Amino acid sequence: MNTYVSRASSEQLRTAKELIKQGETVAFHTETVYGLGANAFDDDAVQKIFALKGRPADNPLIVHVHKRYDISRLIDRDPPYCAALRSAFLPGPLTMVYPSTGKVSRFVSCGLDTLAIRVPKSDTAQAFLRAVDLPIAAPSANLSKHVSPVTAWHVFDDFKGKIPLILDGGPSDGGIESTVLDCTGDVPQILREGLVTREMIASVAGACGIYVPAEGEPPRSPGMAYKHYAPRCETFYCTDPETALARYRKEKAKKGKPRILCASKHAETLPPDIAVLDLGDTPELMAHRLYDLLRKGETEGTTLLIGIEPEEKDGIMAGVLNRFRRAFGVLS
Ligand code: AMP
Ligand code: MG
């Protein structure tokens, strides 16, 4: 199969619609990361996503809809705080988990009685979703466990020859996946941190919890139980530049090719001959650059990718740090 990478022209949108109707998958730009989409009503198409990614069968998918799509046919209950959250944050990087009517394929939610719905802001995503006018089940468009894609070429690297079309909308600005919010209880609860923070949600909904699974309890957001975002080279993680530099020199002495991934604040303290991948100096920039630099970090013969934990921990850095640590195997 040929894999076409194309902007969302009206001709390509017609092709995308045809492909989706035929039960194919189409990858598309969103403002968080690229998604690999299929018709959420089509059992075979949804299963194709799991097969293509090598995704564990108990890791549910998020359904994507356009701004005017009537979600009342998909959700069984709409808790009172949800309308305010939708008008404050949608379209945007917030996924809301509702009680489900069970109308979409049972493979979407992997047997859970809930459904995760997102309304992406990206013009490319909106144009695609309007063209198909169907709920599109879409996880991130990367092979399972690999770093999430933030350009069409990242998707191409993982799926060339395996999917027919990638709708290119340029780099994803947000850079990390959406916040996943459980909206089935009296108070919304964050299942996965992202660019819409707990503080932002609490300011609209009155309160917002963060879900921490109790010992022995099955995770409510199964995806968070898996190792994610791993670059394909050896990695080393530390919290200070001195340790990073010592490990770097050791790798160099072995004729290896190390690189250090860190915030500008740490990068500035390193000697000029060190190969640094600079995450930047604001939380937004660090979110935006993280996956792109993790993908850069694993290429060009790198033998060891060294990560220094950024010092900032609050707001969107909670989500950035979660991905950063997972990429280096510190959280699994
Ligand atoms: P991905 O699209 O690859 O970023 O993964 C989707 C994330 O959403 C995973 O962490 C899932 O566990 C989570 N998710 C999807 N559907 C549900 C649901 N119905 N309930 C809880 N979490 C969900
Ligand atoms: Mg993913």
Short mmCIF file of C-alpha atoms and ligand atoms in Angstrom, two decimals:
data_model
loop_
_atom_site.label_atom_id
_atom_site.label_comp_id
_atom_site.label_asym_id
_atom_site.label_seq_id
_atom_site.Cartn_x
_atom_site.Cartn_y
_atom_site.Cartn_z
CA MET A 1 0.00 0.00 0.00
CA ASN A 2 1.19 3.53 -0.77
CA THR A 3 0.99 6.02 2.08
CA TYR A 4 0.14 9.56 0.97
CA VAL A 5 1.00 12.58 3.10
CA SER A 6 -1.16 15.52 2.10
CA ARG A 7 -2.70 18.77 3.29
CA ALA A 8 -6.47 18.58 3.86
CA SER A 9 -7.52 19.93 0.43
CA SER A 10 -11.14 19.37 -0.59
CA GLU A 11 -9.99 16.56 -2.88
CA GLN A 12 -8.07 14.82 -0.06
CA LEU A 13 -11.02 15.28 2.30
CA ARG A 14 -13.23 13.48 -0.23
CA THR A 15 -10.65 10.68 -0.38
CA ALA A 16 -10.48 10.56 3.43
CA LYS A 17 -14.28 10.28 3.63
CA GLU A 18 -14.28 7.43 1.08
CA LEU A 19 -11.51 5.60 2.95
CA ILE A 20 -13.31 5.88 6.28
CA LYS A 21 -16.60 4.67 4.73
CA GLN A 22 -14.72 1.65 3.33
CA GLY A 23 -13.45 0.76 6.81
CA GLU A 24 -9.91 2.09 6.30
CA THR A 25 -7.85 4.15 8.73
CA VAL A 26 -6.74 7.76 8.13
CA ALA A 27 -4.14 9.59 10.20
CA PHE A 28 -4.79 13.28 10.89
CA HIS A 29 -3.30 16.33 12.56
CA THR A 30 -4.64 17.53 15.88
CA GLU A 31 -3.39 20.29 18.17
CA THR A 32 -2.08 17.71 20.68
CA VAL A 33 -0.50 14.84 18.67
CA TYR A 34 -1.43 13.14 15.36
CA GLY A 35 -4.30 10.61 15.56
CA LEU A 36 -4.92 7.33 13.71
CA GLY A 37 -8.64 7.37 12.99
CA ALA A 38 -11.35 4.90 11.99
CA ASN A 39 -15.16 4.88 11.96
CA ALA A 40 -16.16 4.31 15.61
CA PHE A 41 -19.31 2.42 14.52
CA ASP A 42 -17.33 -0.11 12.46
CA ASP A 43 -16.03 -3.10 14.49
CA ASP A 44 -13.51 -4.19 11.87
CA ALA A 45 -12.14 -0.70 11.31
CA VAL A 46 -11.69 -0.14 15.06
CA GLN A 47 -9.94 -3.49 15.42
CA LYS A 48 -7.65 -2.53 12.55
CA ILE A 49 -6.33 0.35 14.68
CA PHE A 50 -5.35 -2.05 17.48
CA ALA A 51 -3.65 -4.39 15.00
CA LEU A 52 -1.73 -1.60 13.22
CA LYS A 53 -0.43 -0.10 16.44
CA GLY A 54 0.15 -3.36 18.30
CA ARG A 55 -2.01 -1.78 21.00
CA PRO A 56 -3.06 -3.92 23.98
CA ALA A 57 -6.72 -4.97 23.62
CA ASP A 58 -7.68 -3.42 26.98
CA ASN A 59 -6.49 0.11 26.22
CA PRO A 60 -9.61 2.07 25.12
CA LEU A 61 -9.75 4.65 22.35
CA ILE A 62 -10.91 8.26 22.36
CA VAL A 63 -13.70 9.15 19.95
CA HIS A 64 -13.23 12.42 18.05
CA VAL A 65 -16.13 14.52 16.77
CA HIS A 66 -16.53 17.88 15.03
CA LYS A 67 -17.81 20.96 16.88
CA ARG A 68 -21.41 20.63 15.72
CA TYR A 69 -21.71 16.87 16.21
CA ASP A 70 -24.62 15.97 18.52
CA ILE A 71 -23.03 13.80 21.22
CA SER A 72 -26.37 13.15 22.97
CA ARG A 73 -26.74 9.95 20.92
CA LEU A 74 -23.42 8.68 22.31
CA ILE A 75 -23.71 9.57 25.98
CA ASP A 76 -26.13 8.16 28.50
CA ARG A 77 -25.86 10.95 31.06
CA ASP A 78 -24.52 14.50 30.99
CA PRO A 79 -23.49 15.46 34.55
CA PRO A 80 -24.36 19.10 35.38
CA TYR A 81 -20.80 20.49 35.32
CA CYS A 82 -20.12 19.17 31.80
CA ALA A 83 -21.86 21.89 29.79
CA ALA A 84 -19.71 24.59 31.43
CA LEU A 85 -16.53 22.55 30.81
CA ARG A 86 -17.46 22.08 27.16
CA SER A 87 -18.07 25.77 26.62
CA ALA A 88 -14.87 26.75 28.44
CA PHE A 89 -12.45 24.26 26.84
CA LEU A 90 -13.93 22.77 23.65
CA PRO A 91 -12.83 22.57 20.97
CA GLY A 92 -9.45 21.94 22.60
CA PRO A 93 -7.12 19.47 24.32
CA LEU A 94 -9.65 18.08 26.84
CA THR A 95 -11.12 14.55 26.55
CA MET A 96 -14.29 13.99 28.59
CA VAL A 97 -15.27 10.46 29.68
CA TYR A 98 -19.07 10.01 29.91
CA PRO A 99 -21.42 7.12 30.68
CA SER A 100 -21.90 5.51 27.26
CA THR A 101 -25.07 4.55 25.38
CA GLY A 102 -23.04 1.71 23.85
CA LYS A 103 -23.86 2.84 20.29
CA VAL A 104 -20.28 2.82 19.01
CA SER A 105 -18.33 -0.39 18.44
CA ARG A 106 -17.72 -2.31 21.66
CA PHE A 107 -14.03 -2.39 20.75
CA VAL A 108 -13.71 1.39 21.23
CA SER A 109 -14.03 1.31 25.03
CA CYS A 110 -12.75 -2.26 25.44
CA GLY A 111 -15.80 -3.38 27.40
CA LEU A 112 -16.01 -0.32 29.72
CA ASP A 113 -19.48 1.26 30.07
CA THR A 114 -17.99 4.71 29.46
CA LEU A 115 -16.96 6.61 26.33
CA ALA A 116 -14.12 9.12 25.98
CA ILE A 117 -15.00 12.00 23.62
CA ARG A 118 -12.79 14.79 22.31
CA VAL A 119 -13.48 17.77 20.06
CA PRO A 120 -10.09 18.77 18.63
CA LYS A 121 -9.39 22.38 17.77
CA SER A 122 -7.09 21.78 14.81
CA ASP A 123 -8.55 23.09 11.51
CA THR A 124 -7.33 19.94 9.75
CA ALA A 125 -9.04 17.68 12.31
CA GLN A 126 -12.24 19.72 12.18
CA ALA A 127 -12.30 19.64 8.36
CA PHE A 128 -11.76 15.86 8.36
CA LEU A 129 -14.39 15.21 11.06
CA ARG A 130 -16.91 17.48 9.28
CA ALA A 131 -16.26 15.72 5.98
CA VAL A 132 -16.93 12.26 7.43
CA ASP A 133 -19.60 13.44 9.90
CA LEU A 134 -19.02 10.33 12.02
CA PRO A 135 -17.41 9.76 15.42
CA ILE A 136 -13.81 8.79 14.70
CA ALA A 137 -12.04 6.50 17.15
CA ALA A 138 -8.44 7.65 17.23
CA PRO A 139 -5.47 6.92 19.46
CA SER A 140 -2.14 8.60 18.87
CA ALA A 141 -0.74 7.61 15.44
CA ASN A 142 2.40 5.82 16.67
CA LEU A 143 3.31 2.20 17.13
CA SER A 144 2.35 1.14 20.64
CA LYS A 145 4.95 2.23 23.25
CA HIS A 146 6.83 4.43 20.76
CA VAL A 147 6.99 8.22 21.15
CA SER A 148 3.75 9.98 20.09
CA PRO A 149 3.88 11.75 16.69
CA VAL A 150 3.83 15.55 16.43
CA THR A 151 4.49 15.80 12.68
CA ALA A 152 3.10 13.93 9.66
CA TRP A 153 6.59 12.53 9.08
CA HIS A 154 6.66 10.94 12.52
CA VAL A 155 3.45 9.12 11.52
CA PHE A 156 5.02 8.19 8.18
CA ASP A 157 8.06 6.72 9.98
CA ASP A 158 5.85 4.37 12.00
CA PHE A 159 3.21 3.48 9.36
CA LYS A 160 4.61 3.87 5.85
CA GLY A 161 3.12 1.20 3.58
CA LYS A 162 0.53 0.31 6.25
CA ILE A 163 -2.02 3.14 6.09
CA PRO A 164 -3.33 4.95 2.98
CA LEU A 165 -3.42 8.62 4.03
CA ILE A 166 -1.95 11.10 6.50
CA LEU A 167 -3.67 14.51 6.65
CA ASP A 168 -0.81 16.90 7.28
CA GLY A 169 -1.62 20.00 9.31
CA GLY A 170 1.99 20.88 10.17
CA PRO A 171 3.56 20.37 13.60
CA SER A 172 1.15 19.83 16.52
CA ASP A 173 1.37 22.99 18.65
CA GLY A 174 0.35 21.46 21.99
CA GLY A 175 2.78 18.60 21.79
CA ILE A 176 1.41 16.30 24.50
CA GLU A 177 -1.81 14.27 24.54
CA SER A 178 -5.12 15.68 25.79
CA THR A 179 -6.12 15.82 29.44
CA VAL A 180 -8.45 12.84 30.08
CA LEU A 181 -11.22 13.78 32.52
CA ASP A 182 -13.62 11.30 34.08
CA CYS A 183 -17.04 12.98 34.01
CA THR A 184 -19.09 10.10 35.40
CA GLY A 185 -19.13 11.18 39.07
CA ASP A 186 -20.30 14.19 41.10
CA VAL A 187 -16.86 15.80 40.82
CA PRO A 188 -14.76 15.49 37.64
CA GLN A 189 -11.53 13.59 38.05
CA ILE A 190 -8.36 13.77 35.93
CA LEU A 191 -7.27 10.36 34.64
CA ARG A 192 -4.38 11.69 32.52
CA GLU A 193 -2.81 15.11 32.93
CA GLY A 194 -2.40 17.39 29.93
CA LEU A 195 -2.57 20.96 28.73
CA VAL A 196 -5.91 21.65 30.42
CA THR A 197 -4.85 21.61 34.06
CA ARG A 198 -6.61 20.70 37.29
CA GLU A 199 -6.69 24.39 38.28
CA MET A 200 -8.32 25.35 34.97
CA ILE A 201 -10.98 22.64 35.33
CA ALA A 202 -11.65 23.42 39.00
CA SER A 203 -12.14 27.10 38.17
CA VAL A 204 -15.03 26.15 35.87
CA ALA A 205 -16.48 22.99 37.50
CA GLY A 206 -16.04 24.19 41.12
CA ALA A 207 -13.79 21.22 41.98
CA CYS A 208 -11.56 18.70 40.25
CA GLY A 209 -9.88 15.56 41.57
CA ILE A 210 -6.87 13.65 40.33
CA TYR A 211 -7.38 9.92 40.10
CA VAL A 212 -4.81 7.75 41.83
CA PRO A 213 -5.56 4.01 41.63
CA ALA A 214 -5.72 2.29 45.00
CA GLU A 215 -3.48 -0.77 45.61
CA GLY A 216 -4.82 -3.71 43.65
CA GLU A 217 -7.61 -1.72 41.95
CA PRO A 218 -7.73 -2.02 38.13
CA PRO A 219 -6.80 1.38 36.62
CA ARG A 220 -9.77 3.46 35.49
CA SER A 221 -7.77 4.76 32.54
CA PRO A 222 -6.16 1.50 31.39
CA GLY A 223 -3.76 3.24 29.02
CA MET A 224 -1.93 4.80 31.93
CA ALA A 225 -0.82 1.36 33.10
CA TYR A 226 1.40 0.85 30.06
CA LYS A 227 4.95 1.91 29.32
CA HIS A 228 4.74 4.72 26.79
CA TYR A 229 6.74 7.17 24.76
CA ALA A 230 9.94 5.13 24.73
CA PRO A 231 12.69 6.27 22.35
CA ARG A 232 14.48 3.44 20.51
CA CYS A 233 17.88 3.75 22.09
CA GLU A 234 19.34 3.25 25.51
CA THR A 235 18.33 5.91 28.03
CA PHE A 236 19.57 7.31 31.32
CA TYR A 237 17.62 9.57 33.66
CA CYS A 238 18.82 11.93 36.36
CA THR A 239 17.83 15.12 38.14
CA ASP A 240 20.99 17.24 37.88
CA PRO A 241 23.44 18.35 35.16
CA GLU A 242 26.54 17.06 37.02
CA THR A 243 25.30 13.45 36.97
CA ALA A 244 24.24 13.85 33.32
CA LEU A 245 27.67 15.20 32.36
CA ALA A 246 29.53 12.38 34.13
CA ARG A 247 27.40 9.78 32.33
CA TYR A 248 27.89 11.63 29.04
CA ARG A 249 31.69 11.62 29.38
CA LYS A 250 31.68 7.92 30.26
CA GLU A 251 29.66 7.13 27.12
CA LYS A 252 32.01 9.26 25.00
CA ALA A 253 35.02 7.42 26.43
CA LYS A 254 33.42 4.18 25.17
CA LYS A 255 33.21 5.77 21.66
CA GLY A 256 29.43 6.07 22.05
CA LYS A 257 27.21 8.90 20.81
CA PRO A 258 25.29 10.35 23.77
CA ARG A 259 22.90 13.29 23.80
CA ILE A 260 21.35 15.20 26.69
CA LEU A 261 17.68 16.22 26.68
CA CYS A 262 16.98 19.01 29.16
CA ALA A 263 15.45 22.43 29.86
CA SER A 264 17.38 25.54 28.72
CA LYS A 265 18.15 26.34 32.34
CA HIS A 266 20.15 23.10 32.63
CA ALA A 267 21.51 23.28 29.07
CA GLU A 268 23.13 26.65 29.84
CA THR A 269 25.21 25.09 32.61
CA LEU A 270 26.69 22.41 30.30
CA PRO A 271 30.01 22.89 28.43
CA PRO A 272 29.67 23.96 24.76
CA ASP A 273 30.98 20.68 23.30
CA ILE A 274 28.04 18.67 24.68
CA ALA A 275 25.32 17.48 22.25
CA VAL A 276 22.19 18.95 23.81
CA LEU A 277 18.53 18.70 22.82
CA ASP A 278 17.10 21.87 24.35
CA LEU A 279 13.50 21.66 25.56
CA GLY A 280 13.23 25.43 26.03
CA ASP A 281 12.46 27.54 29.05
CA THR A 282 8.67 27.67 29.37
CA PRO A 283 6.21 24.85 30.17
CA GLU A 284 4.41 25.45 26.84
CA LEU A 285 7.65 25.17 24.87
CA MET A 286 8.70 22.05 26.78
CA ALA A 287 5.32 20.41 26.00
CA HIS A 288 5.62 21.47 22.36
CA ARG A 289 9.17 20.17 21.90
CA LEU A 290 9.25 17.04 24.07
CA TYR A 291 8.14 14.37 21.56
CA ASP A 292 9.93 15.93 18.62
CA LEU A 293 13.20 15.94 20.60
CA LEU A 294 12.65 12.39 21.90
CA ARG A 295 12.26 11.29 18.26
CA LYS A 296 15.34 13.32 17.25
CA GLY A 297 17.18 11.87 20.23
CA GLU A 298 16.75 8.28 19.06
CA THR A 299 17.99 8.92 15.51
CA GLU A 300 21.37 9.46 13.83
CA GLY A 301 23.22 6.74 15.67
CA THR A 302 22.59 7.93 19.21
CA THR A 303 23.78 5.25 21.63
CA LEU A 304 22.51 6.88 24.82
CA LEU A 305 19.84 9.51 25.46
CA ILE A 306 20.31 11.21 28.81
CA GLY A 307 17.38 13.09 30.37
CA ILE A 308 17.63 15.70 33.10
CA GLU A 309 14.35 16.25 34.93
CA PRO A 310 13.12 19.86 34.57
CA GLU A 311 12.74 21.72 37.87
CA GLU A 312 9.22 23.08 37.26
CA LYS A 313 6.47 20.70 38.42
CA ASP A 314 3.19 22.67 38.47
CA GLY A 315 0.41 23.38 35.97
CA ILE A 316 1.02 21.84 32.56
CA MET A 317 4.46 20.67 33.73
CA ALA A 318 2.62 17.90 35.65
CA GLY A 319 1.57 16.45 32.27
CA VAL A 320 4.94 17.12 30.63
CA LEU A 321 6.85 15.48 33.50
CA ASN A 322 4.58 12.44 33.44
CA ARG A 323 5.50 11.83 29.76
CA PHE A 324 9.15 12.74 30.30
CA ARG A 325 9.51 10.21 33.13
CA ARG A 326 7.65 7.50 31.23
CA ALA A 327 9.89 7.98 28.20
CA PHE A 328 12.89 7.25 30.37
CA GLY A 329 11.21 4.29 32.06
CA VAL A 330 11.08 6.08 35.43
CA LEU A 331 7.29 5.64 35.56
CA SER A 332 5.96 2.55 33.89
P1 AMP B 1 -4.15 7.62 23.32
O1 AMP B 1 -5.28 7.98 22.42
O2 AMP B 1 -3.18 6.65 22.76
O3 AMP B 1 -3.52 8.86 23.84
O4 AMP B 1 -4.81 6.91 24.59
C1 AMP B 1 -6.11 7.23 25.04
C2 AMP B 1 -6.15 7.37 26.53
O5 AMP B 1 -7.50 7.61 26.93
C3 AMP B 1 -5.69 6.10 27.26
O6 AMP B 1 -4.87 6.46 28.34
C4 AMP B 1 -6.99 5.50 27.74
O7 AMP B 1 -6.82 4.73 28.89
C5 AMP B 1 -7.90 6.71 27.93
N1 AMP B 1 -9.30 6.36 27.71
C6 AMP B 1 -9.94 6.14 26.54
N2 AMP B 1 -11.21 5.78 26.74
C7 AMP B 1 -11.41 5.77 28.07
C8 AMP B 1 -12.53 5.46 28.91
N3 AMP B 1 -13.70 5.11 28.40
N4 AMP B 1 -12.34 5.53 30.24
C9 AMP B 1 -11.15 5.90 30.76
N5 AMP B 1 -10.05 6.20 30.01
C10 AMP B 1 -10.18 6.14 28.70
MG MG B 2 -0.94 6.99 22.72
#
